[in-house]
Coordinates of C-alpha atoms in Angstrom, one line a residue:
X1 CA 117.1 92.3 94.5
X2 CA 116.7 90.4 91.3
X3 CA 113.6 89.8 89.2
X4 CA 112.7 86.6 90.4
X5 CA 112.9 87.8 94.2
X6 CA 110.7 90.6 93.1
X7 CA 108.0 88.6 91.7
X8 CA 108.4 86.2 94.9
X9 CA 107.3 89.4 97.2
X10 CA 104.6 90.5 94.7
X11 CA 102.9 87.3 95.1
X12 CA 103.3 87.2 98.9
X13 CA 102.1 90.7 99.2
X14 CA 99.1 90.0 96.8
X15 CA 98.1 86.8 98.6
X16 CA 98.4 88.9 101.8
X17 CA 96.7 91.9 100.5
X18 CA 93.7 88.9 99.3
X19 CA 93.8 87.3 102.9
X20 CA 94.5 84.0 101.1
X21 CA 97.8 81.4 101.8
X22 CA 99.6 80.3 98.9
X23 CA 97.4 77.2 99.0
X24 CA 94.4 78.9 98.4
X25 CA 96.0 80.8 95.9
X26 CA 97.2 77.6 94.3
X27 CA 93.6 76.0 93.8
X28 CA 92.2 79.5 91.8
X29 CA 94.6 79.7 90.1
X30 CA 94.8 75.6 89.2
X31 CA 99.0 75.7 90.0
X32 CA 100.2 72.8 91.2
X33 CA 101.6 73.6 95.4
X34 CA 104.9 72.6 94.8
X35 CA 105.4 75.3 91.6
X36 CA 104.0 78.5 93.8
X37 CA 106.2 76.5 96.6
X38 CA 109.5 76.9 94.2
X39 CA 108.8 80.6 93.3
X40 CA 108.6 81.9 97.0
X41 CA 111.4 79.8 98.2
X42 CA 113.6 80.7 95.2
X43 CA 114.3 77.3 93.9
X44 CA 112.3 78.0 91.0
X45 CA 114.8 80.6 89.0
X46 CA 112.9 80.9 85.8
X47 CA 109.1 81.0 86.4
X48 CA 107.3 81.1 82.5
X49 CA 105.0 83.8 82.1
X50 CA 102.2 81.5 81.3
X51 CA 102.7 80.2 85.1
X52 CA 102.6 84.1 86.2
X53 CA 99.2 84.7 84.0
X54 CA 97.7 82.0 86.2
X55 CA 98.6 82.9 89.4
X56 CA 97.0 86.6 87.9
X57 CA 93.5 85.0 86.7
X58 CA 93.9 83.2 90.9
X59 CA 94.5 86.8 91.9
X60 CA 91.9 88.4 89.6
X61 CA 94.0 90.9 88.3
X62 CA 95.9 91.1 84.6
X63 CA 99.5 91.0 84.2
X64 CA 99.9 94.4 83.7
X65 CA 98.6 95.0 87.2
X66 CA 100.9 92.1 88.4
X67 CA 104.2 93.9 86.8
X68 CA 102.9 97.5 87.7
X69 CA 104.6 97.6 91.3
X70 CA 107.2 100.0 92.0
X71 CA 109.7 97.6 92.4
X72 CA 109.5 96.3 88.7
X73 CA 110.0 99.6 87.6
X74 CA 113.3 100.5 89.8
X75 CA 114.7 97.2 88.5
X76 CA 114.4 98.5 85.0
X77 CA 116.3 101.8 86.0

């Protein structure tokens, strides 16, 4: 699995760990539909960090949280 599929599942398990849809996570977090749209269907390769940081502040958590999953750190291995 490659980074970007990683962060793909992180934000589907988040929104589903919140009990929110990737619309409601798109107005927290003021990100347009269509980017969190490109992320989980993988037609967005290169996500920027300060797009990642939003969807955080929508999730209410930091970006340390958000990169702190297991599967981060067996991609780094």
């Amino acid at each position: 699995m490659n980074t970007y599929e990683i962060i793909a599942k992180r934000i589907c398990r988040l929104c589903g760990e919140r009990g929110i849809t990737p619309n409601q996570l798109s107005a927290a977090a003021a990100v347009p539909k269509s980017t969190i749209k490109g992320i989980l269907n993988g037609e967005s390769r290169n996500p920027d960090i300060a797009t990642i940081k939003k969807l955080c502040d929508g999730f209410g958590i930091t970006l340390g949280e958000f990169f702190s999953d297991p599967e981060f750190e067996q991609k780094t291995k």
